[in-house]
PDB file of C-alpha atoms in Angstrom:
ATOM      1  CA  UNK A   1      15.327   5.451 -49.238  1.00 60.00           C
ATOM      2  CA  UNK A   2      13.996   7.754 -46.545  1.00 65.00           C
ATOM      3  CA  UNK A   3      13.748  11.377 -47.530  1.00 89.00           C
ATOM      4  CA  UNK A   4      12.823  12.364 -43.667  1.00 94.00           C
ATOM      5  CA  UNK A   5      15.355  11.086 -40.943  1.00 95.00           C
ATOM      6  CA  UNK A   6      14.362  11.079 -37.468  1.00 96.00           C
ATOM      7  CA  UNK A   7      16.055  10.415 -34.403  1.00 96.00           C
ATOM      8  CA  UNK A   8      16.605   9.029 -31.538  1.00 97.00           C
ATOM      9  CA  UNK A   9      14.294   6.362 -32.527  1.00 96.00           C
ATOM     10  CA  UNK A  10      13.929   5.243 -28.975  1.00 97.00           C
ATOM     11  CA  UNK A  11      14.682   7.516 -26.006  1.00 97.00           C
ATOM     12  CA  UNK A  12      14.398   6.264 -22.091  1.00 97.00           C
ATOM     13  CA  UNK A  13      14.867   8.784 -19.272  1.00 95.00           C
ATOM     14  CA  UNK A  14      13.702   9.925 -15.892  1.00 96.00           C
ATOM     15  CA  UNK A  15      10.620  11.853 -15.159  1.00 96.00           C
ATOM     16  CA  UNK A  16      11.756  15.794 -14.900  1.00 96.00           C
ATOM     17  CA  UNK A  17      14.512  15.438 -17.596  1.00 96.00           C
ATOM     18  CA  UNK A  18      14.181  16.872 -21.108  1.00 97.00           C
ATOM     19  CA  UNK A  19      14.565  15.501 -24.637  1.00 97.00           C
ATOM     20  CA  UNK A  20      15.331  16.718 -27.859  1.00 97.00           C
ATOM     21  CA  UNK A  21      14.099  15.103 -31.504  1.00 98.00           C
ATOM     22  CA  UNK A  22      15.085  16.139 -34.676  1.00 97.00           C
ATOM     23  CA  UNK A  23      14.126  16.009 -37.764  1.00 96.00           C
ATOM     24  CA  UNK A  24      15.740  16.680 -40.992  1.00 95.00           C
ATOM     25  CA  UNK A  25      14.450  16.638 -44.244  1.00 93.00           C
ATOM     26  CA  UNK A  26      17.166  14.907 -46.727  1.00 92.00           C
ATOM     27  CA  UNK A  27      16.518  15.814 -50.026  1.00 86.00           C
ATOM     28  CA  UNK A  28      14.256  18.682 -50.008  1.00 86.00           C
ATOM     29  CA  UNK A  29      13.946  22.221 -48.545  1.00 87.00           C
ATOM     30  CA  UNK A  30      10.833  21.827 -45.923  1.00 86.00           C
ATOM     31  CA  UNK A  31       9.870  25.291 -45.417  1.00 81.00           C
ATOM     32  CA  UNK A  32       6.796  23.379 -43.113  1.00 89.00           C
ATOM     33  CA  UNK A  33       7.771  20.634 -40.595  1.00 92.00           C
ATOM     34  CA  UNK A  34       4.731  18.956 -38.582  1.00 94.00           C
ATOM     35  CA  UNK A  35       5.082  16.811 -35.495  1.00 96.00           C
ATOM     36  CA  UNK A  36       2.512  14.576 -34.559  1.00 95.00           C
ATOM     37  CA  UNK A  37       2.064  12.052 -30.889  1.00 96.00           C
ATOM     38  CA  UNK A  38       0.312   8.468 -31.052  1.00 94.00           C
ATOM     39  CA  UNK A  39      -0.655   6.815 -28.420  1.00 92.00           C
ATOM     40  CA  UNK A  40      -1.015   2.683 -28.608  1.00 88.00           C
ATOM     41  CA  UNK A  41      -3.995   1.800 -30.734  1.00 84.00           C
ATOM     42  CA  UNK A  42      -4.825   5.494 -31.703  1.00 87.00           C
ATOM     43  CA  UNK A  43      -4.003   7.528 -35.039  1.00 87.00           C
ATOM     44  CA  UNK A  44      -2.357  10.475 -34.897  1.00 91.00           C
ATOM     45  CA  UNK A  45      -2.383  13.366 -33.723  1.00 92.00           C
ATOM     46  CA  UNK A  46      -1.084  16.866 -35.263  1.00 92.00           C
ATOM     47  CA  UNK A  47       0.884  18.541 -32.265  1.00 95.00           C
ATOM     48  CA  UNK A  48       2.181  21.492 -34.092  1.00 94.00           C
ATOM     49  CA  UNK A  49       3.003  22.877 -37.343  1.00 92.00           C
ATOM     50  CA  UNK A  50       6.665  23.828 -37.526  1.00 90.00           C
ATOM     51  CA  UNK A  51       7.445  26.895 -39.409  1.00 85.00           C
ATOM     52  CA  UNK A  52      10.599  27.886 -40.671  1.00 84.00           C
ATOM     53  CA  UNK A  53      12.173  31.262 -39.305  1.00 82.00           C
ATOM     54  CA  UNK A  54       8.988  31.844 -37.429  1.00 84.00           C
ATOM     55  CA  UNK A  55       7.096  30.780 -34.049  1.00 88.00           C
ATOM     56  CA  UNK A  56       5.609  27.012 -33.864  1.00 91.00           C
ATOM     57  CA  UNK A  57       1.285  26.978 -34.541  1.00 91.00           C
ATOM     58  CA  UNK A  58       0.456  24.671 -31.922  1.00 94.00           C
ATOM     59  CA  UNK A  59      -2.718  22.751 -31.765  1.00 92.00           C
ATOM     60  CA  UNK A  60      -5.698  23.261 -29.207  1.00 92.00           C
ATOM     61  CA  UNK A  61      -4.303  21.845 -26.007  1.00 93.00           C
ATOM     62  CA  UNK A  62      -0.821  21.108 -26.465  1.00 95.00           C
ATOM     63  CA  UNK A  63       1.470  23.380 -24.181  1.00 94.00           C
ATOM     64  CA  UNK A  64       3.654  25.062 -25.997  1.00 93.00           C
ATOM     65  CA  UNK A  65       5.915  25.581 -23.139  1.00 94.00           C
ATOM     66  CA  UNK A  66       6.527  21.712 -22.168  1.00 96.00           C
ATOM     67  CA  UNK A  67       6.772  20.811 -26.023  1.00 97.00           C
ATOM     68  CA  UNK A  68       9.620  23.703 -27.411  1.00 96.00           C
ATOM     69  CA  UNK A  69       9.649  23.601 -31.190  1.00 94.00           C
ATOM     70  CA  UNK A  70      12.779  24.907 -33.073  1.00 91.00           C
ATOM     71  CA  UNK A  71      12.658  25.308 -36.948  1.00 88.00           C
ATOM     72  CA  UNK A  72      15.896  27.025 -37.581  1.00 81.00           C
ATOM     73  CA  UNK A  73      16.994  26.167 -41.257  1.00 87.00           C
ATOM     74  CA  UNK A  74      14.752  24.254 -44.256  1.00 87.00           C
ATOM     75  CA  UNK A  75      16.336  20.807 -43.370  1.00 91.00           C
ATOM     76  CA  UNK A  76      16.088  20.844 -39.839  1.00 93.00           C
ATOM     77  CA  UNK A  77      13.131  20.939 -37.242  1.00 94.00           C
ATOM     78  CA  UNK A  78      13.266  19.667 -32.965  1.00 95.00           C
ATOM     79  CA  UNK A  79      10.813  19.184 -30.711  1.00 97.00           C
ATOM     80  CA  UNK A  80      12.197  19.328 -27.011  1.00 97.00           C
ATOM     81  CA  UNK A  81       9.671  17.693 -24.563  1.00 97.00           C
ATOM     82  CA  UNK A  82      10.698  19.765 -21.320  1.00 96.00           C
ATOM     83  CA  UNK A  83      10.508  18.295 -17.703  1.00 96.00           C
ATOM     84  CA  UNK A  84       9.444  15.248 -19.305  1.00 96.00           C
ATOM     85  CA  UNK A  85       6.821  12.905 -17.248  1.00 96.00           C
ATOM     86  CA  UNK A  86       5.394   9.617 -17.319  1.00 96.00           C
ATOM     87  CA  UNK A  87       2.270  10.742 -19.216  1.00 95.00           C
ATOM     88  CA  UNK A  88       4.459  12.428 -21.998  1.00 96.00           C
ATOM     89  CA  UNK A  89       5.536   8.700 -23.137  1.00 96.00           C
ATOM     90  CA  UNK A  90       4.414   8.130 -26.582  1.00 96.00           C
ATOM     91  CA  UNK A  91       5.186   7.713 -30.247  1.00 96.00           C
ATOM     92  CA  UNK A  92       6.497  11.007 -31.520  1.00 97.00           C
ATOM     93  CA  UNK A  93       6.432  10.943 -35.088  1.00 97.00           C
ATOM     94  CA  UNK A  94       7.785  14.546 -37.664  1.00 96.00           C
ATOM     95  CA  UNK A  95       6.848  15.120 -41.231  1.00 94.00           C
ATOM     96  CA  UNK A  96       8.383  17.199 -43.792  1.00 92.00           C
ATOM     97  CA  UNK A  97       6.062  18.718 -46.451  1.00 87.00           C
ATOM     98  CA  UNK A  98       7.474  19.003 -50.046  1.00 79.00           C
ATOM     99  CA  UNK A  99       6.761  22.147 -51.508  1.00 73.00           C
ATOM    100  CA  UNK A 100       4.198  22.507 -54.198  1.00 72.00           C
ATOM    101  CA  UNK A 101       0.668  21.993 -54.968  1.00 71.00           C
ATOM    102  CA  UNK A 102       0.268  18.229 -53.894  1.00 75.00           C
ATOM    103  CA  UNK A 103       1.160  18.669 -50.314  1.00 74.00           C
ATOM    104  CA  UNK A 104       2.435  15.659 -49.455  1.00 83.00           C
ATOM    105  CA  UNK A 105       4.290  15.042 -46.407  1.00 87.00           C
ATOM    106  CA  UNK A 106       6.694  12.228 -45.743  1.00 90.00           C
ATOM    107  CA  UNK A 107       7.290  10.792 -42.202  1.00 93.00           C
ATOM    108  CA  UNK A 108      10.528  10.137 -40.101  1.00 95.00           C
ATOM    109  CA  UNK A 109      10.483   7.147 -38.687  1.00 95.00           C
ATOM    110  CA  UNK A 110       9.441   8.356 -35.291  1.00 96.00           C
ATOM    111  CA  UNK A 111      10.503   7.988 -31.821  1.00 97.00           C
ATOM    112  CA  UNK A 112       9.267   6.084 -29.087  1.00 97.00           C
ATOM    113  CA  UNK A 113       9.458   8.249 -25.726  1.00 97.00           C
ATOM    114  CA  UNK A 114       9.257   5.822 -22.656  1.00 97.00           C
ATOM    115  CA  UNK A 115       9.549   8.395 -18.981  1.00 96.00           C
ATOM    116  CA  UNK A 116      10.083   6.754 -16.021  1.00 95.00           C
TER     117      UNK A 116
ATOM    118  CA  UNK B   1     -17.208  15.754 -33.907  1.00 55.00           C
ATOM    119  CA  UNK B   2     -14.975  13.421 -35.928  1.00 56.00           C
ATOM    120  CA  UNK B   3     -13.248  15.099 -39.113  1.00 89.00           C
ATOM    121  CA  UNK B   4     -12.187  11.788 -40.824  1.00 93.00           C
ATOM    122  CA  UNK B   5     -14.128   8.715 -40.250  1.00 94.00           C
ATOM    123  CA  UNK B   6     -12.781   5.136 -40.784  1.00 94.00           C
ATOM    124  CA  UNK B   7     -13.846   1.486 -39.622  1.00 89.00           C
ATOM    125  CA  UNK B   8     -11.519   0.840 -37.055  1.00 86.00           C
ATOM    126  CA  UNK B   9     -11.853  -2.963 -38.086  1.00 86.00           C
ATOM    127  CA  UNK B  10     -10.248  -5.154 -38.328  1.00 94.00           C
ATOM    128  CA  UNK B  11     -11.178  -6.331 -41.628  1.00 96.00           C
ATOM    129  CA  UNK B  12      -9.881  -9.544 -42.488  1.00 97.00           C
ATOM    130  CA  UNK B  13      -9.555 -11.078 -45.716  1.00 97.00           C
ATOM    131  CA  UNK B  14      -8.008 -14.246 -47.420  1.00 97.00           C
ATOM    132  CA  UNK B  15      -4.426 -13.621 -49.412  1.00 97.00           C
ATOM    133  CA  UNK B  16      -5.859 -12.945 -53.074  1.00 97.00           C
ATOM    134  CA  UNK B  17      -9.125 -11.175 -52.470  1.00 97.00           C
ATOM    135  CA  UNK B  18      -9.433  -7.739 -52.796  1.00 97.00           C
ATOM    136  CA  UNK B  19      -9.449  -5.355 -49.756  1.00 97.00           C
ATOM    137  CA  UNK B  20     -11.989  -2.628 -49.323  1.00 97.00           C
ATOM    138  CA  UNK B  21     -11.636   0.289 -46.980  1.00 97.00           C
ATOM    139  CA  UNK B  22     -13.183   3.112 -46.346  1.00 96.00           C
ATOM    140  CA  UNK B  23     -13.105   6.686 -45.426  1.00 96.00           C
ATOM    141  CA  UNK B  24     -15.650   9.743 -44.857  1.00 96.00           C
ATOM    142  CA  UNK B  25     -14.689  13.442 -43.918  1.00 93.00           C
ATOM    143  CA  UNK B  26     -16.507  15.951 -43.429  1.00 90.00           C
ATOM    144  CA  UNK B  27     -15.151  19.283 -44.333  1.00 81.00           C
ATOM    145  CA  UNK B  28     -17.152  19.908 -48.148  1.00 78.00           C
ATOM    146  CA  UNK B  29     -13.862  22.512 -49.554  1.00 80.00           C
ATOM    147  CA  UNK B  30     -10.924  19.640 -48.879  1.00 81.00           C
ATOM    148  CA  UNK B  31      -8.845  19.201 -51.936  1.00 82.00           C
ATOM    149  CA  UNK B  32      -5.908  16.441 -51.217  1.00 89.00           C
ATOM    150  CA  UNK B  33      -6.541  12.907 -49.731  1.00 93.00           C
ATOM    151  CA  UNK B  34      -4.017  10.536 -49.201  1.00 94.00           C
ATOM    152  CA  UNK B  35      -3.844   7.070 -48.001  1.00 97.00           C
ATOM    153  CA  UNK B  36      -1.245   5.885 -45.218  1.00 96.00           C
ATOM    154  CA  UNK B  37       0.009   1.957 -44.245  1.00 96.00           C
ATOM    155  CA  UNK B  38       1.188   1.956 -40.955  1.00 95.00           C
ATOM    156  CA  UNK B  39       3.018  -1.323 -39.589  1.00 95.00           C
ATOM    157  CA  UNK B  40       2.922  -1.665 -35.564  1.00 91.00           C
ATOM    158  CA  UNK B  41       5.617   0.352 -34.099  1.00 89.00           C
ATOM    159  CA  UNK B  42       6.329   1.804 -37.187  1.00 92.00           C
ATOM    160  CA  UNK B  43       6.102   5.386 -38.836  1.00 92.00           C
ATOM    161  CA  UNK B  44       3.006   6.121 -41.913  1.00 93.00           C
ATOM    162  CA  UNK B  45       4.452   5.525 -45.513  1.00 93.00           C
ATOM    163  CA  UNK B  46       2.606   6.744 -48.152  1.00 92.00           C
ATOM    164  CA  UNK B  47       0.300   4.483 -50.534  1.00 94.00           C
ATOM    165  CA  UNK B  48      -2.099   6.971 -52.239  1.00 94.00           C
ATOM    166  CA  UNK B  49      -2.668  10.218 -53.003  1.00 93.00           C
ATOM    167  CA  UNK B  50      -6.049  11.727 -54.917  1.00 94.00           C
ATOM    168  CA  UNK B  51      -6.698  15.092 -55.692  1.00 91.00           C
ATOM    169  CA  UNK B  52      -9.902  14.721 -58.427  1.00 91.00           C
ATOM    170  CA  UNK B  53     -13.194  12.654 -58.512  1.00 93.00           C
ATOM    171  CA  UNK B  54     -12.797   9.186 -59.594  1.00 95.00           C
ATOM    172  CA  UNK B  55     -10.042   6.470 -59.788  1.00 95.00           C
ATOM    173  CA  UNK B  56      -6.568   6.583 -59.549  1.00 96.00           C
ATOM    174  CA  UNK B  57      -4.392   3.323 -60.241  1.00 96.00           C
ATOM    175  CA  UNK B  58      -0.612   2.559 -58.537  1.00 95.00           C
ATOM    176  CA  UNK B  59      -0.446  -1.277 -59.156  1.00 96.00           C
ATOM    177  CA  UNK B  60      -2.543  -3.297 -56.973  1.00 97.00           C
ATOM    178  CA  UNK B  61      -4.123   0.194 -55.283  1.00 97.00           C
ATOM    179  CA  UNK B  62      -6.830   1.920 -56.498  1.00 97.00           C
ATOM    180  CA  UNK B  63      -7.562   4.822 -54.549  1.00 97.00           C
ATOM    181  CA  UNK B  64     -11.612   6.414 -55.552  1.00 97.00           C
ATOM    182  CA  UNK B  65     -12.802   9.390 -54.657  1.00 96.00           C
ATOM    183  CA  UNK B  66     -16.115  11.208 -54.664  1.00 95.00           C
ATOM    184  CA  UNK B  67     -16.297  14.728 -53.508  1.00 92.00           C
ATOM    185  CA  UNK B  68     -20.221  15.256 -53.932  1.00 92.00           C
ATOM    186  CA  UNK B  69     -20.347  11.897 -51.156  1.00 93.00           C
ATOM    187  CA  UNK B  70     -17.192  13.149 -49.105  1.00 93.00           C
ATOM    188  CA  UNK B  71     -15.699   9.680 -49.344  1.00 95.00           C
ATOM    189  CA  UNK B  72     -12.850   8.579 -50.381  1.00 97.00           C
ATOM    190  CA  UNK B  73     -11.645   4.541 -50.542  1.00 97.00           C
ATOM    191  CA  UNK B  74      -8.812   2.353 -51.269  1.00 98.00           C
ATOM    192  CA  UNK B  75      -8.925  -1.195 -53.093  1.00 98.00           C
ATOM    193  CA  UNK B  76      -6.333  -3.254 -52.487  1.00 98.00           C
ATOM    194  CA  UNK B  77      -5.940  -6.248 -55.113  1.00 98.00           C
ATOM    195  CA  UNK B  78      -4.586  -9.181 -54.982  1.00 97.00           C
ATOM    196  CA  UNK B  79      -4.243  -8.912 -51.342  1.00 97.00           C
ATOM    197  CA  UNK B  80      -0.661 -10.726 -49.233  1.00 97.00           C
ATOM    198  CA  UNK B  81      -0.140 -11.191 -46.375  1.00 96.00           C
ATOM    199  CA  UNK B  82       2.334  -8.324 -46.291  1.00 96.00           C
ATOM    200  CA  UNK B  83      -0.662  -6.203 -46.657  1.00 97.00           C
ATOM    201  CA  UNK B  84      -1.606  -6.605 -43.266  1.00 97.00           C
ATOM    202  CA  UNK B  85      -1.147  -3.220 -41.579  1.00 97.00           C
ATOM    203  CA  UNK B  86      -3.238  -0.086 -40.740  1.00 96.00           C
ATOM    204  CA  UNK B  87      -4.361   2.407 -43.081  1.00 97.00           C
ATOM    205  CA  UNK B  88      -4.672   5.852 -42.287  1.00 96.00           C
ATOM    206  CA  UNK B  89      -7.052   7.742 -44.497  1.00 96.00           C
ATOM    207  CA  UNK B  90      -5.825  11.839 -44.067  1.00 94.00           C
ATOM    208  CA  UNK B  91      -7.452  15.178 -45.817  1.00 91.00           C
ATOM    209  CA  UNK B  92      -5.875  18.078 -46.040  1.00 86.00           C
ATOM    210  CA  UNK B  93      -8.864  20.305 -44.980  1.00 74.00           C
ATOM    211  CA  UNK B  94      -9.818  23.705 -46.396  1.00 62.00           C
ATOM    212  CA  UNK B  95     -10.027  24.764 -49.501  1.00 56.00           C
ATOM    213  CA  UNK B  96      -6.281  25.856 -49.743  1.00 58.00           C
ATOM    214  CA  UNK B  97      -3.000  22.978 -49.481  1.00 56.00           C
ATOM    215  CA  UNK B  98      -2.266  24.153 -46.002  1.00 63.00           C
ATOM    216  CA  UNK B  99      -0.225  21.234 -45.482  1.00 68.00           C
ATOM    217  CA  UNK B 100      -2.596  20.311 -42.118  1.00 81.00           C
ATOM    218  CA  UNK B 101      -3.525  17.052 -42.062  1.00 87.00           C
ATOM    219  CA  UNK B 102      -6.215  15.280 -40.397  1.00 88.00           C
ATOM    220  CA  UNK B 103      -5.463  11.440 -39.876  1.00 92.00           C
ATOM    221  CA  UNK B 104      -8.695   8.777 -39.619  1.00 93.00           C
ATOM    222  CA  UNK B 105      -8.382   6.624 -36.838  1.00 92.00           C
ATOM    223  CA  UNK B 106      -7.150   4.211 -39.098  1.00 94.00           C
ATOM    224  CA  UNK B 107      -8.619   0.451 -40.579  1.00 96.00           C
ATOM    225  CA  UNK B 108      -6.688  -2.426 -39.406  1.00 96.00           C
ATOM    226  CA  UNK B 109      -6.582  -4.735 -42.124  1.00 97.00           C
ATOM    227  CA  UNK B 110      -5.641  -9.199 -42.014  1.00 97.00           C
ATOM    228  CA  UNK B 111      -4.674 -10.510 -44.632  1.00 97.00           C
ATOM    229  CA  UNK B 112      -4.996 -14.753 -43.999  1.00 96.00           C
ATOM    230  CA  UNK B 113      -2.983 -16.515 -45.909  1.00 93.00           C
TER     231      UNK B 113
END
């Protein structure tokens, strides 16, 4: 079963309105959460790393004040996409990294972002 | 500069042969490589992971890696039409597990029955 839940999985609103993801990590402490964007036909790209008790690391490029990143316990992790706009629709997929030496992170099942 | 090089494809092969595909990056100190399927609309799920030179086996997947050649590759056997998806190749770079990832742009792979 999935050990990352994600949702909404689909979220339609009106340009200027905000929207909140979360992510949860189900059967693990995830003391690092990641969020990525895809567009149509192109991979994906890291957004942020999502630390736990401490200030988001965003990427080169991503605003940090349109895309508000909350990591408040081990389980938990949101991404609130602020004054949301037509170019902000995409595929917003979170990780949750299992702690030890292999590093591997399992994905929610994302959700698709559609602004009108 | 690209970090993680794939063939964007597709690659298409007949149900039963084996798949090939491919992956380059470019950072010399990365120590974890792992190998994504991705179904449209759908989130990655994990296939592969590889952490030392050479083969590593999960029933039809064989995941190879070479360090000295930065590549890393994935041999699917026995390949269904199920199969057909796209495969992210991702390296955690550095020579420490940050946990960053760096995604390929991904092979899209037919499998023809």
């Amino acid at each position: 079963g999935a050990v990352v839940s994600q949702h909404p999985s689909r979220v339609i609103c009106k340009s200027g309105t905000s929207v909140k993801i979360e992510c949860r990590s189900l059967d693990f402490q995830a003391t690092t959460m990641f969020w990525y964007r895809q567009f149509p036909k192109q991979s994906l790209m890291l957004m942020a790393t999502s630390n736990e008790g401490s200030k988001a690391t965003y990427e080169q490029g991503v605003e940090k004040d349109k895309f508000l990143i909350n990591h408040a316990s081990l389980t938990l992790s949101t991404l609130t996409v602020t004054s949301a706009h037509p170019e902000d629709s995409s595929f917003y997929i979170c990780s949750a990294r299992r702690g030890g030496p292999r590093n591997i992170q399992y994905f929610g099942a994302g959700t698709r972002l559609s602004v009108l | 500069q690209k970090e993680v090089e794939q063939n964007s494809g597709p690659l298409s092969v007949p149900e039963g042969a084996i798949a090939s595909l491919n992956c380059t990056y470019s950072d010399r100190v990365s120590q974890s490589f792992f190998w994504y399927r991705q179904y449209s609309g759908k989130s990655p799920e994990l296939i592969m992971s590889i952490y030392s030179n050479g083969d590593k086996e999960d029933g039809r997947f064989t995941a190879q890696l070479n360090k000295a050649s930065q590549y890393v590759s994935l041999l699917i056997r026995d390949s269904q039409p199920s199969d057909s998806a796209t495969y992210l190749c991702a390296v955690n770079f550095g020579p420490s597990n940050t946990g960053k990832l760096i995604f390929g742009q991904g092979t899209t792979l037919q499998v023809k029955p």
